[in-house]
Coordinates of C-alpha atoms in Angstrom, one line a residue:
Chain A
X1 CA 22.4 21.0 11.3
X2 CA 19.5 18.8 10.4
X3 CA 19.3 15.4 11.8
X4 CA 18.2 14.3 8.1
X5 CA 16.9 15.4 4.9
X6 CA 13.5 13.9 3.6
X7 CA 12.8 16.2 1.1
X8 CA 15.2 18.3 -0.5
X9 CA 15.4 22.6 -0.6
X10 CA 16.7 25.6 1.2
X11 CA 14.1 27.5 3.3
X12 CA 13.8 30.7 5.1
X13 CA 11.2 31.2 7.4
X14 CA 9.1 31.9 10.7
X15 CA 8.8 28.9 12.5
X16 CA 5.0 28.1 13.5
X17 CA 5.6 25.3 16.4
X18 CA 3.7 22.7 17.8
X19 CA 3.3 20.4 20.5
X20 CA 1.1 18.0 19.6
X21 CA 1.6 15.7 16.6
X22 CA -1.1 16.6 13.8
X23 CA -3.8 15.1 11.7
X24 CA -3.8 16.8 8.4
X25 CA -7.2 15.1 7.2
X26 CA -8.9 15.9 10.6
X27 CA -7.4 19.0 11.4
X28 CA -6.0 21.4 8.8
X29 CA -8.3 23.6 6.2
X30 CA -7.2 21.9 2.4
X31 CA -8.2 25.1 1.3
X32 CA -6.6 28.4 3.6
X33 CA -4.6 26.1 5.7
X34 CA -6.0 27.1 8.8
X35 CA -6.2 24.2 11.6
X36 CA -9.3 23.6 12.2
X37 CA -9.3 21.5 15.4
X38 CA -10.6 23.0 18.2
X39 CA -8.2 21.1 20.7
X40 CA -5.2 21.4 18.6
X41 CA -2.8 23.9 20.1
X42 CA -2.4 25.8 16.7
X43 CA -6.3 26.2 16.7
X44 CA -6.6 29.3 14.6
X45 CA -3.6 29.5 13.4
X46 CA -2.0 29.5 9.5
X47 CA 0.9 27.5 8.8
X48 CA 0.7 28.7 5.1
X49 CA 4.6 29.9 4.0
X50 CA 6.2 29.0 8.0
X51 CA 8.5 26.5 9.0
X52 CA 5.8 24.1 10.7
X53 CA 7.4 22.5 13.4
X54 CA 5.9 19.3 15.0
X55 CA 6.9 16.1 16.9
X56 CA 5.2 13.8 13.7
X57 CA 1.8 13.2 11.9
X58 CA -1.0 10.9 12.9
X59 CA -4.3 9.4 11.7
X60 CA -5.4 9.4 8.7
X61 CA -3.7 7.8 5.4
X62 CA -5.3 10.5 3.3
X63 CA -3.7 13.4 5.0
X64 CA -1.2 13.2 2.5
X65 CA -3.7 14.4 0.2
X66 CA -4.2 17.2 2.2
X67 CA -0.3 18.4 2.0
X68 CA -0.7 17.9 -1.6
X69 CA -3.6 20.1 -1.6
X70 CA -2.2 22.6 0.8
X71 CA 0.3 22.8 -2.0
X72 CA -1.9 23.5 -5.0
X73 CA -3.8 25.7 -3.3
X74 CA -0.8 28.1 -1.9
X75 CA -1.7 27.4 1.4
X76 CA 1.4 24.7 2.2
X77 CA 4.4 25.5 4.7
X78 CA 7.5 27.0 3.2
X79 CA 8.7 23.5 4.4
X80 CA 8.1 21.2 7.7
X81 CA 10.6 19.9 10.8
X82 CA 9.7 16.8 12.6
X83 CA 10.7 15.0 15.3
X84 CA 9.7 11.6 13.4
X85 CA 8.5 11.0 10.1
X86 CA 5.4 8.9 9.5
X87 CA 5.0 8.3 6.1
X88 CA 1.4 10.2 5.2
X89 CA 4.2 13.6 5.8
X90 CA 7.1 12.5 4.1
X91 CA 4.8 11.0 0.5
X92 CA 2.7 14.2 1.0
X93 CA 5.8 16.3 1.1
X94 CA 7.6 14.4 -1.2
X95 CA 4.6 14.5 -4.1
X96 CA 4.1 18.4 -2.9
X97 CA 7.5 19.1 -2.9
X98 CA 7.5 20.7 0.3
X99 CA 11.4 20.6 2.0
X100 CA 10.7 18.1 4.7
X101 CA 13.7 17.7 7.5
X102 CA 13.9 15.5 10.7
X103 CA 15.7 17.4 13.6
X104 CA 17.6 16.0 16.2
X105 CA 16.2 16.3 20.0
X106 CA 18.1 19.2 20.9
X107 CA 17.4 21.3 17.7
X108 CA 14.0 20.2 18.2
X109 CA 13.8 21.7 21.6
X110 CA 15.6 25.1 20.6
X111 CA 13.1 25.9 18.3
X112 CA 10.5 27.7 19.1
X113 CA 7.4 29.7 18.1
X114 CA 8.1 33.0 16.1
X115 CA 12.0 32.3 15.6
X116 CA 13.2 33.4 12.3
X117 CA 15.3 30.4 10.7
X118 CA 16.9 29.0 7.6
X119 CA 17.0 24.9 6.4
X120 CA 18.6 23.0 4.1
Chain B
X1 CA 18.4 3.3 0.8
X2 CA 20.5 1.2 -1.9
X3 CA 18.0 1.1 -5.5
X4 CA 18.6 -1.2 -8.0
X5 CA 19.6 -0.1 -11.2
X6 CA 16.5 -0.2 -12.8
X7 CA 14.9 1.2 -9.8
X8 CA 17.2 4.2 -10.4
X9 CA 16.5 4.2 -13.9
X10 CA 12.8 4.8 -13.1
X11 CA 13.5 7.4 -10.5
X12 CA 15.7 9.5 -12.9
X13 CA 12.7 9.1 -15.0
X14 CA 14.1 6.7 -17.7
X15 CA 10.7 4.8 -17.4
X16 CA 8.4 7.5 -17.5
X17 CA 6.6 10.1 -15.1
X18 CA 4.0 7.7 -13.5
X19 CA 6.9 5.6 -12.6
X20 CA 9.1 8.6 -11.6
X21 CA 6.9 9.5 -9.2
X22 CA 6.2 6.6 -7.6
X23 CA 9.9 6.1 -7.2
X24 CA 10.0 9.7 -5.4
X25 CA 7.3 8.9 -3.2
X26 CA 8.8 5.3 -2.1
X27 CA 12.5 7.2 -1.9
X28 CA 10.9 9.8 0.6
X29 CA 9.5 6.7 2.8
X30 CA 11.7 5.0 2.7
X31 CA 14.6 7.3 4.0
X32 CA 11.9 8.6 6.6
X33 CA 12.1 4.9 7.6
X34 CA 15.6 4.2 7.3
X35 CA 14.8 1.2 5.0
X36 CA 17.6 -0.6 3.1
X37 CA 15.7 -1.3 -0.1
X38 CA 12.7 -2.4 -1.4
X39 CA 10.6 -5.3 -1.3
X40 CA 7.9 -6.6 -3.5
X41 CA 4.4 -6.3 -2.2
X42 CA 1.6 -8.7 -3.6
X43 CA -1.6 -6.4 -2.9
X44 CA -2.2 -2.7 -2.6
X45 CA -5.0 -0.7 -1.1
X46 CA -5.3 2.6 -1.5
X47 CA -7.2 5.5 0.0
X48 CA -7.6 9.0 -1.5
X49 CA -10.6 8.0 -3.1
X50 CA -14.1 10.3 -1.8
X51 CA -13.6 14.0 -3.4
X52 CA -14.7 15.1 -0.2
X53 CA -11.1 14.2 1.2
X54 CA -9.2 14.9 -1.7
X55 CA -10.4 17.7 -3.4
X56 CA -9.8 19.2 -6.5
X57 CA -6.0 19.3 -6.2
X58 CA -6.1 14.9 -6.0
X59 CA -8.8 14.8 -8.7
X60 CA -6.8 16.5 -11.1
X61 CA -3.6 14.5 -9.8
X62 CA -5.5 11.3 -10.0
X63 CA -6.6 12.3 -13.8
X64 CA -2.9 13.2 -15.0
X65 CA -1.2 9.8 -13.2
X66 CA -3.9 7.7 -14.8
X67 CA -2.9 8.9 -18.4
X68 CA 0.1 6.9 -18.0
X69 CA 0.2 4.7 -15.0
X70 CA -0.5 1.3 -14.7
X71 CA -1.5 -0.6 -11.2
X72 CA 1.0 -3.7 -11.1
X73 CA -0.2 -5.5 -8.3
X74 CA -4.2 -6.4 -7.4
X75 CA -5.0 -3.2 -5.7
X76 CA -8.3 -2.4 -4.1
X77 CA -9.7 0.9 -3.1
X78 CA -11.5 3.1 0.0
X79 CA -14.8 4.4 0.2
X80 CA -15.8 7.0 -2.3
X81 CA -18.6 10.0 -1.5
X82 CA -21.5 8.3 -2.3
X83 CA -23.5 5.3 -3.0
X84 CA -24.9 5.8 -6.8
X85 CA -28.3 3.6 -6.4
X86 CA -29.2 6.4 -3.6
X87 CA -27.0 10.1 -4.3
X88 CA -29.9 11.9 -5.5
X89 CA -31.4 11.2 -1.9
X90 CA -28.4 13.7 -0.4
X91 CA -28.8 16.6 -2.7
X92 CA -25.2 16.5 -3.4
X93 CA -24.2 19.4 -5.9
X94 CA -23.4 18.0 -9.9
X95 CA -20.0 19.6 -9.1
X96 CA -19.4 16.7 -6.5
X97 CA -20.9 14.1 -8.5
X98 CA -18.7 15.2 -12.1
X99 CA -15.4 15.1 -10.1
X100 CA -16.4 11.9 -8.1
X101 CA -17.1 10.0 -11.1
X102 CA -14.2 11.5 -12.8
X103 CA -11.9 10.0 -9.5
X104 CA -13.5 6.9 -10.1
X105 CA -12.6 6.6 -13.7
X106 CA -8.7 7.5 -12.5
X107 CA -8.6 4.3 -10.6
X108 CA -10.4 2.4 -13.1
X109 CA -7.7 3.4 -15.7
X110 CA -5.1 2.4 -13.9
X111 CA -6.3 -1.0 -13.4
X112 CA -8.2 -0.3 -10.0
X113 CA -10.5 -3.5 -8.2
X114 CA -13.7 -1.4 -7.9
X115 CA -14.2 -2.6 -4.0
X116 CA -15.0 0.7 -2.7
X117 CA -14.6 -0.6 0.5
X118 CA -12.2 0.2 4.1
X119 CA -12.9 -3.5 5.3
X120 CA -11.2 -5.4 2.3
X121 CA -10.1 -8.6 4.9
X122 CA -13.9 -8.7 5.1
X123 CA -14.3 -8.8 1.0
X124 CA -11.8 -10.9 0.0
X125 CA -9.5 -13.9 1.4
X126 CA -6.7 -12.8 2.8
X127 CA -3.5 -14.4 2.0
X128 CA -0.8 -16.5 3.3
X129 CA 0.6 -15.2 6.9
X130 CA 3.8 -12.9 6.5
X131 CA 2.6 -12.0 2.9
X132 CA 4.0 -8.3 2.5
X133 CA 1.1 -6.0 1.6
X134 CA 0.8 -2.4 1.7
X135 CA -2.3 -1.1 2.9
X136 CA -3.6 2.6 3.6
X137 CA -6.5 2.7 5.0
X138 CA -5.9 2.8 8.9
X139 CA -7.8 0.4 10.0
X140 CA -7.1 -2.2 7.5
X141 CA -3.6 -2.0 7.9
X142 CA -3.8 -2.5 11.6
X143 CA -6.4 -5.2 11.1
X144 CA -3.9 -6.9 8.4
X145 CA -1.4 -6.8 11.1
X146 CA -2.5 -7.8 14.1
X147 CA -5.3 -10.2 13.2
X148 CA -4.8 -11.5 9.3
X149 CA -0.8 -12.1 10.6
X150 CA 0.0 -9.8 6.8
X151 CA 3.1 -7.7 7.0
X152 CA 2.5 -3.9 6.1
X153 CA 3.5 -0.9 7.3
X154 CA 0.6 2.2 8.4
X155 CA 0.5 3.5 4.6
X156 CA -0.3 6.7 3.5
X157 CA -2.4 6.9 0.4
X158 CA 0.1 8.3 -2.0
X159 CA 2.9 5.1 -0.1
X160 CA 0.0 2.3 -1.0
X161 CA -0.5 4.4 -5.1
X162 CA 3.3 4.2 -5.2
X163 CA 3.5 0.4 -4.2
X164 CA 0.1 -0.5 -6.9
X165 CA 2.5 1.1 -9.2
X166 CA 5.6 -0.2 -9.2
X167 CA 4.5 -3.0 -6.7
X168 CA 7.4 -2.7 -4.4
X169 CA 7.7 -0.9 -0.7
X170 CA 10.5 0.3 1.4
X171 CA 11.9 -2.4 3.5
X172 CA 11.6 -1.1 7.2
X173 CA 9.1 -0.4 10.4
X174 CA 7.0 -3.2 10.6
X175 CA 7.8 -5.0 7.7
X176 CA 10.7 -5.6 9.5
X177 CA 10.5 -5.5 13.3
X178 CA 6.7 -5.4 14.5
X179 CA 7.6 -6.1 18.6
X180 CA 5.9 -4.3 20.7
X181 CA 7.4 -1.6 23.0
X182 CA 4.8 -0.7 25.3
X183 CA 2.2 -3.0 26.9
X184 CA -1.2 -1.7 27.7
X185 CA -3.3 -3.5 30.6
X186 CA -7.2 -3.5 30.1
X187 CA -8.5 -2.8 33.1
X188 CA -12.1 -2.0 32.5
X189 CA -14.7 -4.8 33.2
X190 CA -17.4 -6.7 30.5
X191 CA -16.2 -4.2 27.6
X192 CA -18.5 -3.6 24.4
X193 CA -17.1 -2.7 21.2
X194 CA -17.4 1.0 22.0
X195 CA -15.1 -0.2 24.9
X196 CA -12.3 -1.3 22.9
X197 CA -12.9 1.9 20.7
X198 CA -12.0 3.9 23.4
X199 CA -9.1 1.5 24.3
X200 CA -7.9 1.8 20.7
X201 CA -8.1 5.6 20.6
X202 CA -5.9 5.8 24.0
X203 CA -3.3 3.1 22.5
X204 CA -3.0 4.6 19.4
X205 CA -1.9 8.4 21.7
X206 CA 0.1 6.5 23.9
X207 CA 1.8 3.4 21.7
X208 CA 4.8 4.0 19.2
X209 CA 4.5 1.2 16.5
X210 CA 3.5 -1.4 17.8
X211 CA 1.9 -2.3 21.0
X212 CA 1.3 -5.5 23.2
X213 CA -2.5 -5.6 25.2
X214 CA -2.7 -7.4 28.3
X215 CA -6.1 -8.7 30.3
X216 CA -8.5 -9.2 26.8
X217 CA -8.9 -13.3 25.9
X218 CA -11.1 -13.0 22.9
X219 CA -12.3 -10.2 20.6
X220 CA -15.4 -10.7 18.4
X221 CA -15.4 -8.8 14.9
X222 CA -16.8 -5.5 16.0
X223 CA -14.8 -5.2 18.8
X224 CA -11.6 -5.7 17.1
X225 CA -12.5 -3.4 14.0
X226 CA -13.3 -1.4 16.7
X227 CA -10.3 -1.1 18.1
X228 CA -8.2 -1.0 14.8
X229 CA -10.2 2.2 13.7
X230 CA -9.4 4.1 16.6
X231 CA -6.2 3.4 17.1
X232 CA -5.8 4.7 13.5
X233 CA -7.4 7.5 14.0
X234 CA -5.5 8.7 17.0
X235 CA -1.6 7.6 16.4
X236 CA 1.2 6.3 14.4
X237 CA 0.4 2.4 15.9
X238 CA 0.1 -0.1 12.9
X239 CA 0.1 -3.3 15.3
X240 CA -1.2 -4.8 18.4
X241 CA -1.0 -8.2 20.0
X242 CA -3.0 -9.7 23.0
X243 CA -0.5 -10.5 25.3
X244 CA -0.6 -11.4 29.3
X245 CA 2.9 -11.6 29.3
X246 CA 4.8 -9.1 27.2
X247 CA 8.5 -8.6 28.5
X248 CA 8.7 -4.8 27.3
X249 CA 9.6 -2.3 30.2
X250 CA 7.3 0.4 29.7
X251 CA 3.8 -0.3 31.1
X252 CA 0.3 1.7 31.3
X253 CA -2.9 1.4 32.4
X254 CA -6.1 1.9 30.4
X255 CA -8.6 1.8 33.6
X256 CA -11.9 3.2 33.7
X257 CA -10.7 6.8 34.6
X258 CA -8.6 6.6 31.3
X259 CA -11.5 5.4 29.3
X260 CA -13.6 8.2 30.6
X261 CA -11.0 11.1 29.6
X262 CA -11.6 9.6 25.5
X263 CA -15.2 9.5 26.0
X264 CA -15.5 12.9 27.2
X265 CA -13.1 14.2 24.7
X266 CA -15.3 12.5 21.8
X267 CA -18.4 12.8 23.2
X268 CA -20.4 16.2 22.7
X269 CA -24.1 15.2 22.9
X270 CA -26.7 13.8 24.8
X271 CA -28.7 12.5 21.6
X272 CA -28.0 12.7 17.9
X273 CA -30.9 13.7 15.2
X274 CA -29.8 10.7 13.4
X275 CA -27.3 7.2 14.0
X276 CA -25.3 5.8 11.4
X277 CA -23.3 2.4 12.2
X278 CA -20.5 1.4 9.8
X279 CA -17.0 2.8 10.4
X280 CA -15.5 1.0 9.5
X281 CA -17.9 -0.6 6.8
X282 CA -20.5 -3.5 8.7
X283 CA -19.5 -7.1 7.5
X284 CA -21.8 -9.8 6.7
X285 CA -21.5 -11.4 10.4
X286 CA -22.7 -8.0 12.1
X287 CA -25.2 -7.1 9.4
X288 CA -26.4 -10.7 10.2
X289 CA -26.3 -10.0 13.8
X290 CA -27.8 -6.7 13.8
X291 CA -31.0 -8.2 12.2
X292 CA -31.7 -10.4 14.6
X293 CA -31.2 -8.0 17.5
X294 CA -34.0 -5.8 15.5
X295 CA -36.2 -8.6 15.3
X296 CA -39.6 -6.9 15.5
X297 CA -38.4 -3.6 16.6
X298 CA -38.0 -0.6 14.0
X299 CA -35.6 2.6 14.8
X300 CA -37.5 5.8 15.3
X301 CA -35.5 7.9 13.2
X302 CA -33.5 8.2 9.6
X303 CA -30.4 5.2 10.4
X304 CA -27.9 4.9 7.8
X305 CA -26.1 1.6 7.6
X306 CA -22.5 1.8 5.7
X307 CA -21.5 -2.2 4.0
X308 CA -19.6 -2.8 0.9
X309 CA -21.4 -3.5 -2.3
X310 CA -20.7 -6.9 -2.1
X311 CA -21.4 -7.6 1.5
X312 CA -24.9 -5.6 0.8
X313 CA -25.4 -8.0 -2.6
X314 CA -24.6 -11.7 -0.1
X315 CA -26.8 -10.2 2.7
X316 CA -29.6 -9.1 0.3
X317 CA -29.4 -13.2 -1.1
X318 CA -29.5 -14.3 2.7
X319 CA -32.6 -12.3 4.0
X320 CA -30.5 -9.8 6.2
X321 CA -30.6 -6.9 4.0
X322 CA -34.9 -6.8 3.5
X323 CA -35.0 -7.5 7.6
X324 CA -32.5 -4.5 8.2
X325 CA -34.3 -2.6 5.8
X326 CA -37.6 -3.4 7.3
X327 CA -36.3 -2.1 10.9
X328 CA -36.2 1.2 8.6
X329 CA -32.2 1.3 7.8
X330 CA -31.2 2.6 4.7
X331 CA -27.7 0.2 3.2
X332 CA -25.6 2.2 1.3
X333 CA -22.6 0.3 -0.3
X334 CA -19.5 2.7 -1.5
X335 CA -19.5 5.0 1.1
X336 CA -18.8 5.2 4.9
X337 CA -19.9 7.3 7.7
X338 CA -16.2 8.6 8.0
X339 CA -15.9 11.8 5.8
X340 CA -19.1 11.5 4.3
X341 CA -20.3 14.0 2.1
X342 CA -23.8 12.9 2.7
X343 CA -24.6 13.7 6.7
X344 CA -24.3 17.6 7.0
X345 CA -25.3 20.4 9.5
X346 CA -27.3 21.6 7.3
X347 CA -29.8 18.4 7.8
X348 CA -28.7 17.4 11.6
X349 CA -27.3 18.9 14.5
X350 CA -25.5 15.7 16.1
X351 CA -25.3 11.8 15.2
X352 CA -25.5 8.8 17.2
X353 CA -22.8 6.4 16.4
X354 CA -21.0 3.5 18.5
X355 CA -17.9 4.0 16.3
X356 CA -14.9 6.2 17.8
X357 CA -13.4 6.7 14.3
X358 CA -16.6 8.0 13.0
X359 CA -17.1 10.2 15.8
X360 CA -13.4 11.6 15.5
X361 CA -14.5 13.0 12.2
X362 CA -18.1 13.6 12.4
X363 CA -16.6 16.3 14.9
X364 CA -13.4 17.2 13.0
X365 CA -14.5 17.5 9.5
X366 CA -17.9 17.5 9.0
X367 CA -18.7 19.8 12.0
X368 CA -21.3 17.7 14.0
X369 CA -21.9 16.8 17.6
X370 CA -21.8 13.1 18.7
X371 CA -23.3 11.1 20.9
X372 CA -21.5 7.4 21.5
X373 CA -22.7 4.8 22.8
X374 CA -22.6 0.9 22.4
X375 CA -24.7 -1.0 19.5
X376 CA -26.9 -2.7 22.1
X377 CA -27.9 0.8 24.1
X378 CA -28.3 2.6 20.2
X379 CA -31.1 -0.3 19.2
X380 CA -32.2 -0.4 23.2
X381 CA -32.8 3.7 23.1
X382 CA -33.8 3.9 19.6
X383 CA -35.6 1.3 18.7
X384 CA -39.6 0.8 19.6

């Protein structure tokens, strides 16, 4: 299914899907796991237990803190689906233990908000 | 990505948890990357350092790593919350203060090079060109890249703490292949160092991992931390070259139209109740040059200047330091105006700043309006 497997697991969830690549330090809550960034097209939203679904992270270095954290604090996605991996997302899931998958363009594409699906 | 066996060894945790670890962080990157194996780096810098970013989920992760893990390589460190010589200043809560200090201790187990700074090529020489590094911080690993000719990829913190530790990083991305596949053209006339901010910030959206820039012959200091900061801030891009004649296919503008859609999107006031300028940290040269364009002027309100402890110790020998501080700006070494702890709504409403990164997350994180503008129209409006 996958296109590859970063982190290993098997997930079931809602898929919460994004656009627009993401900022963890800048733009998601450590805490509730609420994103926080007003321009971000998940503004509002919680990506705590979902399948986040995004084309790849940006920014900051110390975003992978901010997985980590989302983790410890029960706030983390059930697991994450990217279009690339940048390597703040795949050492924050890795260290978090978040299943982290890349998906192929097509997979990518199908997905969308609200769908109920299962990785890994 | 093939391990040796004694890189096995320490993932399967043969060698220990610290070790183990590291190996699963440098395992995930390295398939993320699709590296072949991994290389030895000769310096690390880390980020994940100011509690204010990592919370108390890092502090207690830094605490139990540094029981048993052992920095292999020189490895320097980020910014923390605060500078020490001036925290009671703030009113930061003991809370923040215990668990910095208790962060700082982490690093300083595991064999940490207390630089608290984001502008290490500015602290300390930089090595041979095509030495393999692995950097965090943003800007410094673009800055490595594309100016100190160093070979690293756009490290996350945990990727640069796996790489001090077992001083090796996955083979792949830049360390690799670092050609550019898109060029930008820089359109937009006499630019400033807020300029090539704004430049940076649109690259770093636009660019993949690399980038070539077309139409700029020379960048002075600020304008190319400048630009290595915001294109950190806003992307994936760990390299840029100037280049008039890059043979890549795709090709964009960044015109004064363009430059106008980042401005508006980072700017959000007309004023700022205070201006900080370091972000990244100031180096000896623009400490240097700011005191002589403050030469008999003083700002009219609180200006906080960020520089690294030992930039702020060499410009304190050379006179710079007691001018700045004469102008009325307050040096604080250890800290930076991005994610500080110490600029708060509850004291100002909006800053004045000519750095994009800072304004990024002034806005983002600490809640603030911004108001941007160039180093010369900051001392020109604020200055008497």
């Amino acid at each position: 299914m996958t296109l590859k497997t970063i982190v290993r697991g098997k997930v079931t969830g809602k898929v919460v899907k994004s656009n627009q690549p993401i900022n963890f330090l800048g733009s998601v809550d450590k805490k509730t796991g609420a994103i926080t960034d007003q321009k971000h097209d998940l503004f509002g939203k919680k990506i705590a237990g979902s399948i986040l679904v995004f084309p790849n992270g940006i920014g900051s270095s110390v975003g992978a803190y901010t997985i980590y954290s989302l983790k410890s604090n029960n706030s983390a996605p059930a697991a994450m689906a990217c279009q690339k991996v940048d390597l703040t997302v795949a050492s924050g899931c890795a260290l978090a233990n978040i299943p982290l998958f890349i998906l192929s363009p097509d997979e990518y594409a199908s997905m969308k908000d609200g769908d109920d699906v299962s990785l890994g | 990505m093939e391990l040796t066996e004694d890189e096995e060894k320490s993932l399967n945790g043969e060698h220990g948890e610290a070790l183990q670890i590291a190996y699963r962080i440098l395992s995930a990157t390295g398939e993320a990357t699709d590296a072949e194996k991994l290389v030895p780096i000769h310096w690390a810098h880390v980020s994940g350092v100011n509690y204010n970013t990592i919370g108390d989920a890092g502090e207690e992760f830094l605490a139990t790593l540094s029981k048993s893990a052992k920095f292999k390589v020189r490895t320097t460190v980020n910014p923390m919350g605060y500078d020490k010589d001036s925290v009671e200043k703030f009113g930061l809560d003991e809370n923040f203060i215990q668990k910095q200090e208790s962060i700082k201790k982490s690093y300083k187990k595991m064999g940490v090079t207390p630089s608290f700074s984001c502008i290490p090529y500015e602290v300390y020489d930089m090595p041979q060109e095509g030495t393999q590094v692995a950097f965090a911080e943003t800007n410094a690993a673009i800055y490595a890249n594309s100016i100190g000719k160093l070979k690293t990829n756009k490290e996350s913190a945990f990727s640069a703490l796996a790489s001090a530790i077992t001083g090796k990083s996955p083979y792949s991305d830049l360390r690799k292949d670092d050609s550019p596949t898109m060029s930008i053209a820089m359109k937009v006339s006499e630019p400033n160092e807020l300029t090539f901010g704004l430049l940076g910030y649109f690259a770093g959206k636009v660019a993949d991992k690399s980038v070539a820039i077309s139409g700029v012959k020379n960048l002075d200091k600020r304008c190319s931390k400048s630009l290595c900061a915001s294109m950190g801030t806003s992307g994936t891009c760990g390299k840029f070259v100037l280049d008039d004649n890059s043979d890549v296919s795709e090709k964009v503008d960044f015109d004064e139209k363009e430059m106008q859609k980042v401005y508006d999107e980072l700017n959000t006031a007309e004023s700022g109740d205070l201006i900080t300028l370091g972000s990244p940290q100031l180096g000896l040269e623009e400490m240097n040059d700011l005191a002589s364009m403050l030469k008999g002027r003083a700002f009219k309100k609180r200006c906080l200047i960020f520089c690294p402890r030992a930039i702020q110790e060499q410009a304190r020998h050379l006179g710079y330091a007691g001018q700045l501080e004469s102008a009325g700006c307050e040096l604080m070494s250890d800290c930076c105006t991005c994610l500080t702890p110490l600029v708060t709504k509850k004291d100002v409403d909006s800053v004045t700043t000519n750095s994009i990164k800072g304004a990024y997350y002034l806005k983002n994180s600490n809640g603030l309006d911004v108001n941007l503008k160039p180093l010369s129209e900051i001392v020109r409006d604020e200055t008497s």
